[in-house]
Structures are given as C-alpha cells and as structure tokens.
Tab-separated table of C-alpha atoms in Angstrom:
chain	number	residue	atom	x	y	z
A	25	MET	CA	0.000	0.000	0.000
A	26	SER	CA	1.587	3.292	-1.109
A	27	ALA	CA	1.415	6.569	0.764
A	28	PRO	CA	-0.753	9.305	-0.708
A	29	GLU	CA	1.063	11.181	-3.461
A	30	HIS	CA	0.794	14.562	-1.734
A	31	GLU	CA	2.827	13.180	1.174
A	32	ILE	CA	5.762	12.089	-0.976
A	33	GLU	CA	9.015	13.990	-1.417
A	34	GLU	CA	11.099	12.781	-4.356
A	35	GLU	CA	14.882	12.399	-4.255
A	36	GLY	CA	16.543	15.624	-5.363
A	37	SER	CA	13.666	17.837	-4.210
A	38	ALA	CA	14.303	20.698	-1.795
A	39	GLY	CA	12.422	18.885	0.971
A	40	TYR	CA	14.442	15.717	0.479
A	41	GLU	CA	17.770	17.567	0.542
A	42	ARG	CA	16.753	19.468	3.690
A	43	VAL	CA	16.007	16.211	5.518
A	44	VAL	CA	19.384	14.756	4.546
A	45	ALA	CA	21.252	17.959	5.493
A	46	PHE	CA	19.410	18.228	8.826
A	47	SER	CA	20.120	14.567	9.639
A	48	ASP	CA	23.819	14.917	8.823
A	49	GLY	CA	23.946	18.030	10.998
A	50	VAL	CA	22.492	16.185	13.985
A	51	PHE	CA	25.004	13.380	13.548
A	52	ALA	CA	27.892	15.845	13.250
A	53	ILE	CA	26.875	17.725	16.404
A	54	ALA	CA	26.276	14.525	18.397
A	55	ILE	CA	29.611	13.013	17.465
A	56	THR	CA	31.391	16.303	18.254
A	57	LEU	CA	29.724	16.642	21.648
A	58	LEU	CA	31.159	13.275	22.673
A	59	VAL	CA	34.627	14.741	23.111
A	60	LEU	CA	33.267	17.490	25.368
A	61	GLY	CA	32.504	14.760	27.898
A	62	LEU	CA	36.236	14.251	28.429
A	63	ASP	CA	37.496	16.269	31.409
A	64	VAL	CA	40.945	17.825	31.054
A	65	PRO	CA	42.804	17.177	34.342
A	66	ASP	CA	42.894	20.330	36.449
A	67	LEU	CA	46.203	20.246	38.314
A	68	PRO	CA	48.381	22.989	39.767
A	69	GLU	CA	51.493	23.523	37.660
A	70	SER	CA	53.699	22.485	40.548
A	71	ARG	CA	51.989	19.056	40.788
A	72	ALA	CA	51.445	18.443	37.076
A	73	PRO	CA	54.828	16.756	36.404
A	74	ASP	CA	54.167	14.154	39.097
A	75	GLU	CA	50.414	13.702	38.864
A	76	LEU	CA	49.426	14.280	35.214
A	77	ALA	CA	50.184	10.725	34.075
A	78	GLY	CA	48.044	9.299	36.873
A	79	ALA	CA	45.238	11.755	36.171
A	80	LEU	CA	45.254	10.744	32.515
A	81	ARG	CA	45.108	7.062	33.491
A	82	ASP	CA	42.062	7.850	35.600
A	83	LEU	CA	40.399	9.177	32.444
A	84	GLY	CA	40.683	5.726	30.855
A	85	PRO	CA	36.984	4.775	31.303
A	86	GLN	CA	35.835	8.118	29.855
A	87	VAL	CA	38.180	7.771	26.883
A	88	ALA	CA	36.952	4.210	26.311
A	89	SER	CA	33.325	5.387	26.429
A	90	TYR	CA	34.190	8.144	23.930
A	91	PHE	CA	35.472	5.629	21.398
A	92	ILE	CA	32.502	3.311	22.015
A	93	GLY	CA	30.119	6.239	21.514
A	94	PHE	CA	31.995	7.390	18.413
A	95	ALA	CA	31.865	3.890	16.916
A	96	VAL	CA	28.144	3.476	17.648
A	97	ILE	CA	27.115	6.897	16.301
A	98	GLY	CA	29.448	6.405	13.342
A	99	ALA	CA	27.849	3.036	12.569
A	100	PHE	CA	24.384	4.589	12.739
A	101	TRP	CA	25.513	7.402	10.426
A	102	LEU	CA	26.930	4.950	7.887
A	103	GLY	CA	23.667	2.990	7.899
A	104	HIS	CA	21.596	6.171	7.660
A	105	HIS	CA	23.783	7.409	4.799
A	106	ARG	CA	23.394	4.144	2.860
A	107	PHE	CA	19.635	4.141	3.496
A	108	PHE	CA	19.083	7.669	2.163
A	109	GLU	CA	21.458	6.973	-0.699
A	110	GLN	CA	19.093	4.196	-1.813
A	111	LEU	CA	15.869	5.952	-0.837
A	112	ARG	CA	14.125	7.402	-3.891
A	113	ARG	CA	11.367	9.223	-2.031
A	114	PHE	CA	9.920	9.554	1.465
A	115	ASP	CA	6.567	10.354	3.027
A	116	SER	CA	5.422	12.074	6.229
A	117	THR	CA	5.530	8.836	8.252
A	118	LEU	CA	9.158	8.285	7.332
A	119	LEU	CA	9.907	11.916	8.163
A	120	LEU	CA	8.464	11.555	11.677
A	121	LEU	CA	10.325	8.285	12.259
A	122	ASN	CA	13.546	9.966	11.162
A	123	LEU	CA	12.969	12.768	13.678
A	124	ALA	CA	12.388	10.222	16.464
A	125	PHE	CA	15.540	8.368	15.412
A	126	LEU	CA	17.577	11.594	15.480
A	127	ALA	CA	16.192	12.432	18.930
A	128	PHE	CA	17.880	9.341	20.336
A	129	ILE	CA	21.059	9.988	18.343
A	130	SER	CA	21.294	13.473	19.858
A	131	LEU	CA	20.771	11.939	23.331
A	132	MET	CA	23.834	9.692	22.960
A	133	PRO	CA	26.477	12.226	24.094
A	134	PHE	CA	24.636	12.406	27.434
A	135	THR	CA	24.164	8.648	27.893
A	136	THR	CA	27.724	8.024	26.698
A	137	GLY	CA	29.006	10.509	29.288
A	138	VAL	CA	27.004	8.836	32.068
A	139	PHE	CA	28.382	5.461	31.027
A	140	GLY	CA	31.939	6.820	30.881
A	141	ARG	CA	31.749	8.213	34.393
A	142	TYR	CA	29.716	5.445	36.044
A	143	GLY	CA	30.524	2.429	33.870
A	144	GLU	CA	30.549	0.051	36.839
A	145	VAL	CA	27.000	1.013	37.845
A	146	GLU	CA	24.253	-1.058	36.220
A	147	ALA	CA	21.934	1.935	35.756
A	148	ALA	CA	24.549	3.725	33.613
A	149	VAL	CA	25.118	0.681	31.393
A	150	ILE	CA	21.386	0.025	31.026
A	151	LEU	CA	20.703	3.683	30.204
A	152	TYR	CA	23.233	3.653	27.374
A	153	ALA	CA	22.089	0.271	26.059
A	154	ALA	CA	18.441	1.400	26.126
A	155	ASN	CA	19.414	4.534	24.177
A	156	VAL	CA	21.027	2.422	21.446
A	157	VAL	CA	18.075	-0.002	21.390
A	158	ALA	CA	15.622	2.888	20.946
A	159	ALA	CA	17.666	4.461	18.144
A	160	SER	CA	18.043	1.102	16.415
A	161	GLY	CA	14.312	0.459	16.775
A	162	PHE	CA	13.352	3.660	14.968
A	163	ASP	CA	16.073	3.030	12.387
A	164	THR	CA	14.574	-0.386	11.661
A	165	ALA	CA	11.069	1.096	11.606
A	166	MET	CA	12.181	3.516	8.868
A	167	LEU	CA	13.499	0.638	6.797
A	168	TRP	CA	10.311	-1.385	7.359
A	169	ILE	CA	8.127	1.519	6.203
A	170	ALA	CA	10.354	2.104	3.170
A	171	LEU	CA	10.135	-1.572	2.204
A	172	ARG	CA	6.392	-1.811	2.838
A	173	ARG	CA	5.583	1.327	0.829
A	174	GLU	CA	8.136	0.578	-1.891
A	175	LEU	CA	10.097	3.776	-1.337
A	176	LEU	CA	13.321	1.989	-2.306
A	177	PRO	CA	14.469	0.940	-5.794
A	178	PRO	CA	13.538	-2.592	-6.975
A	179	ALA	CA	17.093	-3.906	-6.487
A	180	ALA	CA	16.951	-3.008	-2.791
A	181	LEU	CA	13.654	-4.895	-2.388
A	182	ALA	CA	15.100	-8.258	-3.488
A	183	HIS	CA	15.837	-9.523	0.052
A	184	PRO	CA	13.822	-7.420	2.523
A	185	GLY	CA	14.184	-9.945	5.342
A	186	LEU	CA	17.965	-9.805	5.164
A	187	MET	CA	17.918	-5.995	5.181
A	188	LEU	CA	15.664	-5.937	8.240
A	189	LEU	CA	17.836	-8.499	10.026
A	190	SER	CA	21.012	-6.476	9.498
A	191	ASN	CA	19.214	-3.379	10.795
A	192	VAL	CA	17.752	-4.986	13.900
A	193	LEU	CA	20.974	-6.718	15.014
A	194	PRO	CA	22.322	-3.692	16.947
A	195	ALA	CA	19.098	-3.528	18.958
A	196	LEU	CA	19.281	-7.266	19.721
A	197	VAL	CA	22.935	-7.065	20.802
A	198	PHE	CA	22.398	-4.120	23.149
A	199	LEU	CA	19.110	-5.570	24.398
A	200	CYS	CA	20.929	-8.772	25.356
A	201	SER	CA	23.504	-6.720	27.260
A	202	ILE	CA	20.845	-5.322	29.630
A	203	PRO	CA	20.278	-8.541	31.631
A	204	VAL	CA	24.064	-9.031	31.613
A	205	ALA	CA	24.411	-5.589	33.238
A	206	PHE	CA	22.233	-6.729	36.138
A	207	VAL	CA	24.710	-9.548	36.784
A	208	ASP	CA	27.949	-7.619	36.133
A	209	PRO	CA	27.942	-4.134	34.531
A	210	GLY	CA	31.616	-4.523	33.674
A	211	ILE	CA	30.910	-7.456	31.347
A	212	ALA	CA	28.128	-5.762	29.348
A	213	PRO	CA	30.455	-3.664	27.125
A	214	TYR	CA	32.130	-6.869	25.954
A	215	VAL	CA	28.745	-8.008	24.682
A	216	TRP	CA	28.650	-4.861	22.546
A	217	ILE	CA	31.819	-5.998	20.788
A	218	ALA	CA	29.626	-8.598	19.093
A	219	LEU	CA	27.973	-5.711	17.256
A	220	PHE	CA	31.219	-4.953	15.449
A	221	VAL	CA	32.666	-8.480	15.198
A	222	VAL	CA	29.931	-11.109	15.061
A	223	SER	CA	27.102	-9.143	13.429
A	224	PRO	CA	28.825	-8.368	10.089
A	225	LEU	CA	30.015	-11.981	9.837
A	226	LEU	CA	26.509	-13.272	10.524
A	227	VAL	CA	24.903	-10.960	7.968
A	228	ARG	CA	27.554	-11.865	5.376
A	229	THR	CA	27.009	-15.596	5.949
A	230	ILE	CA	23.228	-15.321	5.659
A	231	SER	CA	23.587	-13.099	2.574
A	232	ARG	CA	25.777	-15.661	0.824
A	233	ARG	CA	23.324	-18.437	1.661
A	234	VAL	CA	20.385	-16.401	0.354
A	235	GLU	CA	22.254	-15.635	-2.868
A	236	ALA	CA	23.187	-19.298	-3.280
A	237	ASP	CA	19.582	-20.427	-2.769
A	238	GLY	CA	18.432	-17.747	-5.236
C-alpha cells in the first residue's frame, strides 16, 4: 500500500535535501559533543609533572566510552547514509520516524558521558544500552516503512528480510547486554563488541546463503 502522493518527497527535491542535510547536521553535532565529555585534568602547575600521568590514566573509562560512543554513532551514520542513498522518495511517516531516530542519536552524548563516568553502575550501562536499542528500533522502523511502501528501488527490495535483520541486530545485541548488566555491569560492554565483530560476519554468511539459494 503506497502513501498518498501529496505526502511524498522525491529524491533531489528541496524537501528531500533538507532532511538529509538536517540529519547529517544532527550526527555531526552529536559526534562532536562526545569529546566534550572528556574532562581535562585540572592540576596545579607544581603538581602536574608528578600527577598528570596518573590523572590521565584515571580518564581511561571516559576515553573508552568516547570511542565506544563514536563507533556506535558512526555506525548509525553509515547505515543512515546508505539508506538515504538508496531511498528514492519519502513520506510524512518516514519523516516523523527519522525525527524520532535523530532524537535518540542526539541523546547519545549524554548517555555516553554517564556510562563513561559510572561504567561500573548497572543503571549507567542500562541507560546507554536502552538509548542504542531505541535508536536502532526507529532506524529499523524507517526501513520497514520504506520496504512496505516501496520507497526503495527494486534492487533493494530483493531480500527485505535480510535488510531488516542487518538493521535490527544492533538492537538485539544491546538488548541482550541489559540482563548481563544486572549480573555484572563490567561485562556488558564486551557483549557490545559482538555488534562490530559477530554481526557483520553473521549478515555476510546469511547473505551468501540467500544468494546461493536464489
């Protein structure tokens, strides 16, 4: 079932380009704000030679959270970029879903900062994981709407199930890390590594099998 024609913005139109530019702007600001969560050690000059190295070591969890946040937002941006690169038109439903998705992207500098400062507290880990799950959920919802309303080119509609699976994997990985955080918050981030190691391998394996069966 297609959306009404008056709701559709075609690729290349002013409305379409504004959505893409606005989305890229949100991503750029969010990924820049991550570094502002890193606190420069404030030491008297007389103590800096002896204490700066230790103070920098103490920043280790915040630096680690910065790179985790950068990788997650970067992965979302790459997926969003590929999606809009394929998208030929969008309607008002997709526009609203994109706004909701960007709301959770813009929240990530805050949740990343909380995780960096209180990474051993289960509430901080769960907050960050829930943020990623919510963003991934709206990201997948955009893809589902685009597939259902045929807003993508025919070539992109060949294997919709595989596309949805690759989109929903981040949500599943971070969702699985939430019960782990209740047991040991320190272990949960290692579960997230699966997002960058196991997930691409799984999608690639399923893709090859689908192509072979086809």
